[in-house]
Amino acid sequence: MWPGDIVESLAAALPPETIVTTDVGSHKYLFGQYWPSRQPETFWMSNGLSGMAYGLSAAIGAKLARPDAPVLAAVGDGGFSMNAQELESADRVGAPFVTVVLEDQSYSLIKLSQEGKKLEPYRVDFRPIDTVMMAESCGVDALRTTNPDELASAAKHAVERRRSLVIAVPVHYADYRRLF
């Protein structure tokens, strides 16, 4: 799925009051540039020191602070793997939210930076992480899709049911080069 289709599909499916949290990585730039924030204080991004794994934790905090607002965490597979176990905490404390995990099997923003400096990619690629299995092991429903309509429908349905859901979306690293 083209990364821009992910943002477009989710923006069309989710209500304007949706709070979006982003982790650090290429998806941060993707959502930062293309998500149509429609209300104040609905886009939460780690900036400055850019700590990885911020997205899930911020989503939990957003949901606890504003229980009636839908929350979407946009994260990469690298950051997701660092604290996916917090999905269990979110479920236990009653903080449901949707997580979209862009799976490219790399720390793609670091990889892009290395390439931009004409360096060989160094320790930025990793084996596939089974995002769906990780979510399900924490008691959270999950699916993997490459279809923008299925992505939108699943996210919308989870928000309407006030249930947590993890949606894994495989993306091609090379697509980021064309975006940034």
Tab-separated table of N, CA and C in Angstrom:
chain	number	residue	atom	x	y	z
A	1	MET	N	0.852	-1.174	0.000
A	1	MET	CA	0.000	0.000	0.000
A	1	MET	C	0.897	1.236	0.000
A	2	TRP	N	0.591	2.175	-0.841
A	2	TRP	CA	1.307	3.447	-0.894
A	2	TRP	C	1.104	4.150	0.448
A	3	PRO	N	2.175	4.635	1.105
A	3	PRO	CA	2.030	5.238	2.432
A	3	PRO	C	0.997	6.363	2.501
A	4	GLY	N	0.903	7.160	1.462
A	4	GLY	CA	-0.095	8.232	1.460
A	4	GLY	C	-1.519	7.710	1.523
A	5	ASP	N	-1.758	6.533	0.958
A	5	ASP	CA	-3.094	5.931	1.020
A	5	ASP	C	-3.478	5.568	2.452
A	6	ILE	N	-2.495	5.226	3.256
A	6	ILE	CA	-2.761	4.892	4.657
A	6	ILE	C	-3.342	6.103	5.371
A	7	VAL	N	-2.674	7.236	5.236
A	7	VAL	CA	-3.124	8.462	5.899
A	7	VAL	C	-4.477	8.895	5.344
A	8	GLU	N	-4.610	8.892	4.042
A	8	GLU	CA	-5.859	9.323	3.411
A	8	GLU	C	-7.040	8.455	3.848
A	9	SER	N	-6.848	7.149	3.872
A	9	SER	CA	-7.919	6.229	4.261
A	9	SER	C	-8.339	6.432	5.711
A	10	LEU	N	-7.357	6.572	6.589
A	10	LEU	CA	-7.668	6.764	8.004
A	10	LEU	C	-8.324	8.117	8.252
A	11	ALA	N	-7.848	9.157	7.595
A	11	ALA	CA	-8.434	10.491	7.770
A	11	ALA	C	-9.888	10.522	7.315
A	12	ALA	N	-10.196	9.806	6.253
A	12	ALA	CA	-11.570	9.761	5.752
A	12	ALA	C	-12.487	8.959	6.677
A	13	ALA	N	-11.934	7.964	7.359
A	13	ALA	CA	-12.749	7.065	8.176
A	13	ALA	C	-12.954	7.543	9.604
A	14	LEU	N	-12.014	8.316	10.124
A	14	LEU	CA	-12.072	8.686	11.534
A	14	LEU	C	-12.610	10.099	11.714
A	15	PRO	N	-13.317	10.344	12.821
A	15	PRO	CA	-13.928	11.658	13.031
A	15	PRO	C	-12.892	12.762	13.280
A	16	PRO	N	-13.285	14.019	13.068
A	16	PRO	CA	-12.352	15.146	13.199
A	16	PRO	C	-11.722	15.285	14.578
A	17	GLU	N	-12.377	14.811	15.610
A	17	GLU	CA	-11.849	14.949	16.974
A	17	GLU	C	-10.834	13.861	17.336
A	18	THR	N	-10.514	13.002	16.387
A	18	THR	CA	-9.532	11.937	16.632
A	18	THR	C	-8.178	12.528	17.001
A	19	ILE	N	-7.613	12.022	18.083
A	19	ILE	CA	-6.262	12.397	18.492
A	19	ILE	C	-5.307	11.408	17.839
A	20	VAL	N	-4.313	11.925	17.150
A	20	VAL	CA	-3.300	11.091	16.505
A	20	VAL	C	-1.986	11.265	17.256
A	21	THR	N	-1.386	10.141	17.635
A	21	THR	CA	-0.052	10.161	18.220
A	21	THR	C	0.879	9.449	17.254
A	22	THR	N	2.074	9.971	17.093
A	22	THR	CA	3.019	9.302	16.201
A	22	THR	C	4.270	8.926	16.962
A	23	ASP	N	4.804	7.805	16.582
A	23	ASP	CA	6.095	7.383	17.092
A	23	ASP	C	7.158	8.099	16.251
A	24	VAL	N	8.401	7.772	16.440
A	24	VAL	CA	9.494	8.392	15.698
A	24	VAL	C	9.875	7.497	14.522
A	25	GLY	N	10.046	8.093	13.367
A	25	GLY	CA	10.440	7.357	12.178
A	25	GLY	C	9.844	7.990	10.939
A	26	SER	N	9.926	7.294	9.842
A	26	SER	CA	9.396	7.816	8.582
A	26	SER	C	7.904	8.097	8.666
A	27	HIS	N	7.193	7.263	9.400
A	27	HIS	CA	5.755	7.467	9.544
A	27	HIS	C	5.445	8.773	10.280
A	28	LYS	N	6.360	9.231	11.137
A	28	LYS	CA	6.169	10.532	11.807
A	28	LYS	C	6.118	11.641	10.762
A	29	TYR	N	7.049	11.595	9.805
A	29	TYR	CA	7.034	12.586	8.736
A	29	TYR	C	5.799	12.423	7.857
A	30	LEU	N	5.461	11.187	7.578
A	30	LEU	CA	4.293	10.913	6.742
A	30	LEU	C	3.028	11.513	7.359
A	31	PHE	N	2.766	11.195	8.615
A	31	PHE	CA	1.562	11.719	9.264
A	31	PHE	C	1.691	13.210	9.553
A	32	GLY	N	2.893	13.660	9.893
A	32	GLY	CA	3.096	15.077	10.152
A	32	GLY	C	2.826	15.945	8.934
A	33	GLN	N	3.138	15.435	7.764
A	33	GLN	CA	2.941	16.212	6.544
A	33	GLN	C	1.557	16.043	5.934
A	34	TYR	N	0.929	14.869	6.132
A	34	TYR	CA	-0.285	14.582	5.383
A	34	TYR	C	-1.554	14.423	6.222
A	35	TRP	N	-1.440	14.259	7.541
A	35	TRP	CA	-2.652	14.119	8.341
A	35	TRP	C	-3.345	15.477	8.428
A	36	PRO	N	-4.643	15.529	8.086
A	36	PRO	CA	-5.363	16.809	8.113
A	36	PRO	C	-5.904	17.110	9.516
A	37	SER	N	-5.065	17.612	10.398
A	37	SER	CA	-5.548	17.956	11.743
A	37	SER	C	-6.700	18.937	11.605
A	38	ARG	N	-7.827	18.549	12.156
A	38	ARG	CA	-9.037	19.343	11.952
A	38	ARG	C	-9.504	20.054	13.214
A	39	GLN	N	-8.881	19.723	14.327
A	39	GLN	CA	-9.215	20.396	15.584
A	39	GLN	C	-7.934	20.614	16.378
A	40	PRO	N	-7.915	21.651	17.217
A	40	PRO	CA	-6.715	21.908	18.021
A	40	PRO	C	-6.419	20.749	18.981
A	41	GLU	N	-5.159	20.599	19.291
A	41	GLU	CA	-4.682	19.643	20.288
A	41	GLU	C	-5.041	18.189	19.961
A	42	THR	N	-5.060	17.862	18.672
A	42	THR	CA	-5.389	16.490	18.280
A	42	THR	C	-4.242	15.788	17.551
A	43	PHE	N	-3.078	16.416	17.509
A	43	PHE	CA	-1.924	15.765	16.874
A	43	PHE	C	-0.756	15.826	17.838
A	44	TRP	N	-0.365	14.659	18.340
A	44	TRP	CA	0.681	14.579	19.350
A	44	TRP	C	1.898	13.897	18.748
A	45	MET	N	3.006	14.623	18.699
A	45	MET	CA	4.220	14.119	18.076
A	45	MET	C	5.403	14.346	19.007
A	46	SER	N	6.228	13.336	19.168
A	46	SER	CA	7.468	13.496	19.914
A	46	SER	C	8.448	14.230	19.014
A	47	ASN	N	8.929	15.328	19.474
A	47	ASN	CA	9.891	16.070	18.674
A	47	ASN	C	11.109	16.354	19.543
A	48	GLY	N	12.019	17.139	19.082
A	48	GLY	CA	13.208	17.422	19.875
A	48	GLY	C	14.100	16.205	19.960
A	49	LEU	N	14.082	15.526	21.091
A	49	LEU	CA	14.920	14.346	21.256
A	49	LEU	C	14.364	13.132	20.528
A	50	SER	N	13.111	13.169	20.132
A	50	SER	CA	12.489	12.133	19.309
A	50	SER	C	12.681	10.725	19.870
A	51	GLY	N	12.173	10.481	21.036
A	51	GLY	CA	12.292	9.166	21.655
A	51	GLY	C	11.421	8.125	20.969
A	52	MET	N	12.049	7.018	20.576
A	52	MET	CA	11.288	5.933	19.961
A	52	MET	C	10.350	5.316	20.991
A	53	ALA	N	9.266	4.745	20.512
A	53	ALA	CA	8.246	4.061	21.300
A	53	ALA	C	7.334	5.041	22.035
A	54	TYR	N	7.357	6.297	21.660
A	54	TYR	CA	6.487	7.315	22.242
A	54	TYR	C	5.031	7.121	21.836
A	55	GLY	N	4.791	6.657	20.619
A	55	GLY	CA	3.443	6.633	20.050
A	55	GLY	C	2.415	5.863	20.857
A	56	LEU	N	2.749	4.639	21.275
A	56	LEU	CA	1.792	3.844	22.059
A	56	LEU	C	1.552	4.461	23.425
A	57	SER	N	2.623	4.863	24.094
A	57	SER	CA	2.480	5.464	25.421
A	57	SER	C	1.668	6.746	25.355
A	58	ALA	N	1.909	7.562	24.351
A	58	ALA	CA	1.153	8.805	24.185
A	58	ALA	C	-0.322	8.512	23.905
A	59	ALA	N	-0.591	7.449	23.153
A	59	ALA	CA	-1.987	7.085	22.861
A	59	ALA	C	-2.724	6.689	24.143
A	60	ILE	N	-2.044	5.954	25.006
A	60	ILE	CA	-2.656	5.584	26.286
A	60	ILE	C	-2.953	6.850	27.096
A	61	GLY	N	-1.980	7.736	27.177
A	61	GLY	CA	-2.181	8.986	27.899
A	61	GLY	C	-3.295	9.830	27.312
A	62	ALA	N	-3.346	9.906	25.988
A	62	ALA	CA	-4.399	10.678	25.322
A	62	ALA	C	-5.778	10.110	25.644
A	63	LYS	N	-5.885	8.802	25.600
A	63	LYS	CA	-7.186	8.174	25.857
A	63	LYS	C	-7.602	8.345	27.315
A	64	LEU	N	-6.660	8.260	28.233
A	64	LEU	CA	-6.993	8.470	29.644
A	64	LEU	C	-7.361	9.927	29.917
A	65	ALA	N	-6.688	10.859	29.236
A	65	ALA	CA	-6.968	12.283	29.428
A	65	ALA	C	-8.291	12.693	28.782
A	66	ARG	N	-8.592	12.086	27.641
A	66	ARG	CA	-9.818	12.427	26.896
A	66	ARG	C	-10.542	11.144	26.505
A	67	PRO	N	-11.208	10.516	27.464
A	67	PRO	CA	-11.804	9.192	27.228
A	67	PRO	C	-12.850	9.147	26.111
A	68	ASP	N	-13.465	10.282	25.809
A	68	ASP	CA	-14.502	10.272	24.774
A	68	ASP	C	-13.951	10.502	23.368
A	69	ALA	N	-12.690	10.888	23.262
A	69	ALA	CA	-12.104	11.154	21.947
A	69	ALA	C	-11.512	9.865	21.370
A	70	PRO	N	-11.739	9.609	20.086
A	70	PRO	CA	-11.052	8.492	19.445
A	70	PRO	C	-9.556	8.786	19.390
A	71	VAL	N	-8.738	7.741	19.512
A	71	VAL	CA	-7.287	7.911	19.479
A	71	VAL	C	-6.694	6.926	18.476
A	72	LEU	N	-5.755	7.434	17.685
A	72	LEU	CA	-5.040	6.634	16.698
A	72	LEU	C	-3.545	6.783	16.946
A	73	ALA	N	-2.857	5.672	17.178
A	73	ALA	CA	-1.397	5.675	17.292
A	73	ALA	C	-0.826	5.231	15.949
A	74	ALA	N	0.037	6.050	15.368
A	74	ALA	CA	0.704	5.719	14.105
A	74	ALA	C	2.161	5.412	14.436
A	75	VAL	N	2.547	4.145	14.280
A	75	VAL	CA	3.882	3.715	14.693
A	75	VAL	C	4.516	2.840	13.620
A	76	GLY	N	5.812	2.663	13.722
A	76	GLY	CA	6.523	1.738	12.853
A	76	GLY	C	6.735	0.419	13.569
A	77	ASP	N	7.132	-0.587	12.820
A	77	ASP	CA	7.328	-1.907	13.431
A	77	ASP	C	8.495	-1.929	14.402
A	78	GLY	N	9.502	-1.096	14.201
A	78	GLY	CA	10.619	-1.035	15.137
A	78	GLY	C	10.198	-0.487	16.485
A	79	GLY	N	9.560	0.666	16.483
A	79	GLY	CA	9.083	1.268	17.724
A	79	GLY	C	8.011	0.430	18.399
A	80	PHE	N	7.125	-0.148	17.589
A	80	PHE	CA	6.058	-0.989	18.139
A	80	PHE	C	6.645	-2.156	18.924
A	81	SER	N	7.713	-2.750	18.390
A	81	SER	CA	8.300	-3.911	19.056
A	81	SER	C	8.953	-3.548	20.388
A	82	MET	N	9.235	-2.271	20.594
A	82	MET	CA	9.897	-1.846	21.833
A	82	MET	C	8.965	-1.810	23.037
A	83	ASN	N	7.677	-1.562	22.799
A	83	ASN	CA	6.772	-1.515	23.951
A	83	ASN	C	5.355	-1.979	23.635
A	84	ALA	N	5.233	-2.930	22.734
A	84	ALA	CA	3.909	-3.462	22.383
A	84	ALA	C	3.187	-4.052	23.586
A	85	GLN	N	3.941	-4.502	24.586
A	85	GLN	CA	3.322	-5.080	25.768
A	85	GLN	C	2.421	-4.077	26.486
A	86	GLU	N	2.588	-2.794	26.214
A	86	GLU	CA	1.736	-1.786	26.847
A	86	GLU	C	0.297	-1.836	26.322
A	87	LEU	N	0.075	-2.580	25.250
A	87	LEU	CA	-1.310	-2.802	24.803
A	87	LEU	C	-2.108	-3.494	25.894
A	88	GLU	N	-1.464	-4.399	26.623
A	88	GLU	CA	-2.145	-5.070	27.738
A	88	GLU	C	-2.503	-4.052	28.814
A	89	SER	N	-1.590	-3.138	29.115
A	89	SER	CA	-1.868	-2.096	30.117
A	89	SER	C	-3.050	-1.248	29.685
A	90	ALA	N	-3.064	-0.848	28.416
A	90	ALA	CA	-4.156	-0.022	27.901
A	90	ALA	C	-5.494	-0.743	28.032
A	91	ASP	N	-5.490	-2.009	27.703
A	91	ASP	CA	-6.723	-2.797	27.802
A	91	ASP	C	-7.170	-2.911	29.264
A	92	ARG	N	-6.225	-3.172	30.128
A	92	ARG	CA	-6.528	-3.369	31.543
A	92	ARG	C	-7.088	-2.108	32.190
A	93	VAL	N	-6.571	-0.934	31.810
A	93	VAL	CA	-7.033	0.314	32.429
A	93	VAL	C	-8.190	0.961	31.663
A	94	GLY	N	-8.679	0.294	30.623
A	94	GLY	CA	-9.832	0.806	29.888
A	94	GLY	C	-9.512	1.987	28.993
A	95	ALA	N	-8.416	1.912	28.278
A	95	ALA	CA	-8.006	2.981	27.365
A	95	ALA	C	-7.881	2.428	25.946
A	96	PRO	N	-9.016	2.142	25.291
A	96	PRO	CA	-8.945	1.562	23.947
A	96	PRO	C	-8.577	2.587	22.872
A	97	PHE	N	-7.750	2.159	21.941
A	97	PHE	CA	-7.377	3.014	20.822
A	97	PHE	C	-6.968	2.140	19.647
A	98	VAL	N	-6.885	2.747	18.488
A	98	VAL	CA	-6.463	2.057	17.267
A	98	VAL	C	-4.986	2.336	17.053
A	99	THR	N	-4.254	1.299	16.706
A	99	THR	CA	-2.841	1.441	16.369
A	99	THR	C	-2.634	0.975	14.939
A	100	VAL	N	-2.039	1.805	14.117
A	100	VAL	CA	-1.635	1.373	12.787
A	100	VAL	C	-0.117	1.247	12.811
A	101	VAL	N	0.354	0.064	12.419
A	101	VAL	CA	1.788	-0.224	12.431
A	101	VAL	C	2.263	-0.338	10.991
A	102	LEU	N	3.123	0.587	10.578
A	102	LEU	CA	3.692	0.538	9.237
A	102	LEU	C	4.902	-0.381	9.289
A	103	GLU	N	4.787	-1.502	8.603
A	103	GLU	CA	5.812	-2.539	8.641
A	103	GLU	C	6.730	-2.429	7.422
A	104	ASP	N	7.982	-2.048	7.671
A	104	ASP	CA	8.966	-2.009	6.584
A	104	ASP	C	10.247	-2.744	6.954
A	105	GLN	N	10.259	-3.385	8.123
A	105	GLN	CA	11.382	-4.205	8.577
A	105	GLN	C	12.690	-3.424	8.628
A	106	SER	N	12.580	-2.145	9.019
A	106	SER	CA	13.797	-1.350	9.156
A	106	SER	C	13.532	-0.131	10.026
A	107	TYR	N	14.627	0.457	10.484
A	107	TYR	CA	14.567	1.787	11.071
A	107	TYR	C	14.762	2.724	9.888
A	108	SER	N	13.683	2.932	9.151
A	108	SER	CA	13.768	3.532	7.821
A	108	SER	C	14.264	4.970	7.808
A	109	LEU	N	13.940	5.755	8.806
A	109	LEU	CA	14.402	7.139	8.800
A	109	LEU	C	15.915	7.212	8.978
A	110	ILE	N	16.447	6.343	9.820
A	110	ILE	CA	17.904	6.278	9.988
A	110	ILE	C	18.538	5.779	8.691
A	111	LYS	N	17.902	4.793	8.078
A	111	LYS	CA	18.405	4.250	6.814
A	111	LYS	C	18.432	5.332	5.725
A	112	LEU	N	17.358	6.131	5.648
A	112	LEU	CA	17.315	7.223	4.679
A	112	LEU	C	18.440	8.225	4.935
A	113	SER	N	18.683	8.512	6.201
A	113	SER	CA	19.756	9.445	6.555
A	113	SER	C	21.119	8.889	6.151
A	114	GLN	N	21.336	7.607	6.409
A	114	GLN	CA	22.607	6.995	6.020
A	114	GLN	C	22.785	7.048	4.506
A	115	GLU	N	21.726	6.730	3.768
A	115	GLU	CA	21.818	6.775	2.305
A	115	GLU	C	22.089	8.191	1.810
A	116	GLY	N	21.436	9.173	2.449
A	116	GLY	CA	21.639	10.567	2.062
A	116	GLY	C	23.065	11.025	2.251
A	117	LYS	N	23.765	10.381	3.171
A	117	LYS	CA	25.174	10.705	3.423
A	117	LYS	C	26.108	9.762	2.681
A	118	LYS	N	25.546	8.985	1.767
A	118	LYS	CA	26.310	8.028	0.947
A	118	LYS	C	26.990	6.957	1.798
A	119	LEU	N	26.360	6.595	2.907
A	119	LEU	CA	26.865	5.533	3.770
A	119	LEU	C	26.117	4.244	3.481
A	120	GLU	N	26.755	3.137	3.684
A	120	GLU	CA	26.083	1.849	3.581
A	120	GLU	C	25.123	1.718	4.770
A	121	PRO	N	23.928	1.190	4.540
A	121	PRO	CA	23.010	0.977	5.673
A	121	PRO	C	23.681	0.089	6.728
A	122	TYR	N	23.670	0.547	7.969
A	122	TYR	CA	24.346	-0.167	9.039
A	122	TYR	C	23.380	-0.451	10.179
A	123	ARG	N	23.057	-1.729	10.339
A	123	ARG	CA	22.223	-2.215	11.442
A	123	ARG	C	20.869	-1.527	11.525
A	124	VAL	N	20.265	-1.300	10.382
A	124	VAL	CA	18.949	-0.658	10.360
A	124	VAL	C	17.845	-1.595	9.890
A	125	ASP	N	18.213	-2.748	9.375
A	125	ASP	CA	17.213	-3.714	8.904
A	125	ASP	C	17.086	-4.838	9.925
A	126	PHE	N	15.874	-5.372	10.044
A	126	PHE	CA	15.645	-6.488	10.963
A	126	PHE	C	14.651	-7.458	10.349
A	127	ARG	N	14.592	-8.642	10.926
A	127	ARG	CA	13.666	-9.664	10.432
A	127	ARG	C	12.228	-9.232	10.687
A	128	PRO	N	11.279	-9.810	9.958
A	128	PRO	CA	9.873	-9.456	10.183
A	128	PRO	C	9.455	-9.719	11.629
A	129	ILE	N	8.677	-8.795	12.161
A	129	ILE	CA	8.106	-8.920	13.493
A	129	ILE	C	6.624	-9.194	13.299
A	130	ASP	N	6.111	-10.225	13.933
A	130	ASP	CA	4.691	-10.552	13.766
A	130	ASP	C	3.848	-9.637	14.652
A	131	THR	N	3.527	-8.489	14.105
A	131	THR	CA	2.767	-7.464	14.805
A	131	THR	C	1.413	-7.991	15.271
A	132	VAL	N	0.751	-8.736	14.412
A	132	VAL	CA	-0.572	-9.270	14.749
A	132	VAL	C	-0.465	-10.209	15.947
A	133	MET	N	0.505	-11.101	15.924
A	133	MET	CA	0.667	-12.040	17.033
A	133	MET	C	1.017	-11.308	18.331
A	134	MET	N	1.850	-10.279	18.233
A	134	MET	CA	2.202	-9.513	19.432
A	134	MET	C	0.968	-8.867	20.043
A	135	ALA	N	0.135	-8.264	19.216
A	135	ALA	CA	-1.081	-7.616	19.720
A	135	ALA	C	-2.021	-8.636	20.345
A	136	GLU	N	-2.227	-9.733	19.634
A	136	GLU	CA	-3.148	-10.754	20.137
A	136	GLU	C	-2.653	-11.365	21.441
A	137	SER	N	-1.333	-11.466	21.613
A	137	SER	CA	-0.798	-12.011	22.865
A	137	SER	C	-1.074	-11.074	24.039
A	138	CYS	N	-1.374	-9.808	23.744
A	138	CYS	CA	-1.730	-8.839	24.789
A	138	CYS	C	-3.244	-8.703	24.938
A	139	GLY	N	-4.001	-9.539	24.227
A	139	GLY	CA	-5.455	-9.509	24.328
A	139	GLY	C	-6.136	-8.488	23.439
A	140	VAL	N	-5.422	-7.993	22.428
A	140	VAL	CA	-5.962	-6.965	21.536
A	140	VAL	C	-6.175	-7.564	20.152
A	141	ASP	N	-7.328	-7.289	19.571
A	141	ASP	CA	-7.608	-7.742	18.209
A	141	ASP	C	-6.623	-7.107	17.243
A	142	ALA	N	-6.312	-7.837	16.179
A	142	ALA	CA	-5.352	-7.326	15.210
A	142	ALA	C	-5.592	-7.949	13.844
A	143	LEU	N	-5.143	-7.243	12.821
A	143	LEU	CA	-5.200	-7.759	11.456
A	143	LEU	C	-4.085	-7.133	10.652
A	144	ARG	N	-3.791	-7.755	9.527
A	144	ARG	CA	-2.800	-7.220	8.582
A	144	ARG	C	-3.542	-7.001	7.274
A	145	THR	N	-3.316	-5.854	6.658
A	145	THR	CA	-4.003	-5.580	5.399
A	145	THR	C	-3.115	-4.769	4.464
A	146	THR	N	-3.387	-4.941	3.180
A	146	THR	CA	-2.764	-4.105	2.152
A	146	THR	C	-3.853	-3.363	1.371
A	147	ASN	N	-5.066	-3.379	1.904
A	147	ASN	CA	-6.216	-2.788	1.228
A	147	ASN	C	-6.666	-1.525	1.969
A	148	PRO	N	-6.620	-0.359	1.318
A	148	PRO	CA	-7.017	0.891	1.986
A	148	PRO	C	-8.455	0.878	2.498
A	149	ASP	N	-9.359	0.238	1.766
A	149	ASP	CA	-10.757	0.183	2.215
A	149	ASP	C	-10.905	-0.679	3.467
A	150	GLU	N	-10.187	-1.793	3.519
A	150	GLU	CA	-10.234	-2.654	4.700
A	150	GLU	C	-9.612	-1.929	5.900
A	151	LEU	N	-8.543	-1.204	5.669
A	151	LEU	CA	-7.906	-0.415	6.718
A	151	LEU	C	-8.907	0.584	7.296
A	152	ALA	N	-9.543	1.350	6.445
A	152	ALA	CA	-10.493	2.373	6.888
A	152	ALA	C	-11.675	1.755	7.621
A	153	SER	N	-12.226	0.704	7.065
A	153	SER	CA	-13.386	0.055	7.668
A	153	SER	C	-13.067	-0.510	9.043
A	154	ALA	N	-11.932	-1.166	9.170
A	154	ALA	CA	-11.542	-1.771	10.450
A	154	ALA	C	-11.319	-0.691	11.509
A	155	ALA	N	-10.645	0.390	11.149
A	155	ALA	CA	-10.390	1.472	12.100
A	155	ALA	C	-11.700	2.121	12.544
A	156	LYS	N	-12.560	2.390	11.595
A	156	LYS	CA	-13.848	3.017	11.910
A	156	LYS	C	-14.674	2.117	12.830
A	157	HIS	N	-14.709	0.850	12.534
A	157	HIS	CA	-15.487	-0.106	13.330
A	157	HIS	C	-14.941	-0.188	14.761
A	158	ALA	N	-13.631	-0.215	14.918
A	158	ALA	CA	-13.023	-0.278	16.255
A	158	ALA	C	-13.372	0.964	17.073
A	159	VAL	N	-13.313	2.142	16.438
A	159	VAL	CA	-13.650	3.386	17.134
A	159	VAL	C	-15.121	3.367	17.545
A	160	GLU	N	-15.985	2.949	16.658
A	160	GLU	CA	-17.420	2.898	16.975
A	160	GLU	C	-17.710	1.936	18.121
A	161	ARG	N	-16.984	0.830	18.183
A	161	ARG	CA	-17.186	-0.174	19.241
A	161	ARG	C	-16.408	0.151	20.510
A	162	ARG	N	-15.543	1.203	20.436
A	162	ARG	CA	-14.694	1.584	21.565
A	162	ARG	C	-13.823	0.411	22.005
A	163	ARG	N	-13.184	-0.198	21.003
A	163	ARG	CA	-12.303	-1.355	21.226
A	163	ARG	C	-10.919	-1.054	20.660
A	164	SER	N	-9.918	-1.598	21.318
A	164	SER	CA	-8.568	-1.480	20.772
A	164	SER	C	-8.414	-2.391	19.564
A	165	LEU	N	-7.604	-1.954	18.637
A	165	LEU	CA	-7.321	-2.725	17.433
A	165	LEU	C	-5.939	-2.335	16.933
A	166	VAL	N	-5.172	-3.331	16.529
A	166	VAL	CA	-3.886	-3.091	15.880
A	166	VAL	C	-4.025	-3.507	14.426
A	167	ILE	N	-3.653	-2.591	13.533
A	167	ILE	CA	-3.713	-2.865	12.100
A	167	ILE	C	-2.292	-2.773	11.544
A	168	ALA	N	-1.776	-3.898	11.104
A	168	ALA	CA	-0.453	-3.949	10.503
A	168	ALA	C	-0.580	-3.691	9.004
A	169	VAL	N	0.232	-2.788	8.503
A	169	VAL	CA	0.195	-2.443	7.082
A	169	VAL	C	1.606	-2.547	6.515
A	170	PRO	N	1.868	-3.557	5.689
A	170	PRO	CA	3.186	-3.638	5.047
A	170	PRO	C	3.385	-2.462	4.090
A	171	VAL	N	4.544	-1.839	4.176
A	171	VAL	CA	4.897	-0.750	3.261
A	171	VAL	C	6.271	-1.035	2.679
A	172	HIS	N	6.557	-0.434	1.560
A	172	HIS	CA	7.850	-0.606	0.910
A	172	HIS	C	8.753	0.562	1.307
A	173	TYR	N	9.889	0.217	1.818
A	173	TYR	CA	10.858	1.231	2.232
A	173	TYR	C	11.129	2.231	1.102
A	174	ALA	N	11.243	1.764	-0.102
A	174	ALA	CA	11.570	2.634	-1.246
A	174	ALA	C	10.545	3.740	-1.448
A	175	ASP	N	9.306	3.500	-1.015
A	175	ASP	CA	8.274	4.543	-1.167
A	175	ASP	C	8.607	5.782	-0.344
A	176	TYR	N	9.296	5.611	0.764
A	176	TYR	CA	9.656	6.756	1.586
A	176	TYR	C	10.604	7.698	0.855
A	177	ARG	N	11.481	7.128	0.039
A	177	ARG	CA	12.419	7.978	-0.726
A	177	ARG	C	11.667	8.965	-1.618
A	178	ARG	N	10.543	8.528	-2.157
A	178	ARG	CA	9.773	9.403	-3.043
A	178	ARG	C	8.958	10.434	-2.273
A	179	LEU	N	8.699	10.169	-1.002
A	179	LEU	CA	7.896	11.086	-0.201
A	179	LEU	C	8.719	12.200	0.440
A	180	PHE	N	9.943	11.885	0.836
A	180	PHE	CA	10.718	12.861	1.626
A	180	PHE	C	11.926	13.318	0.857
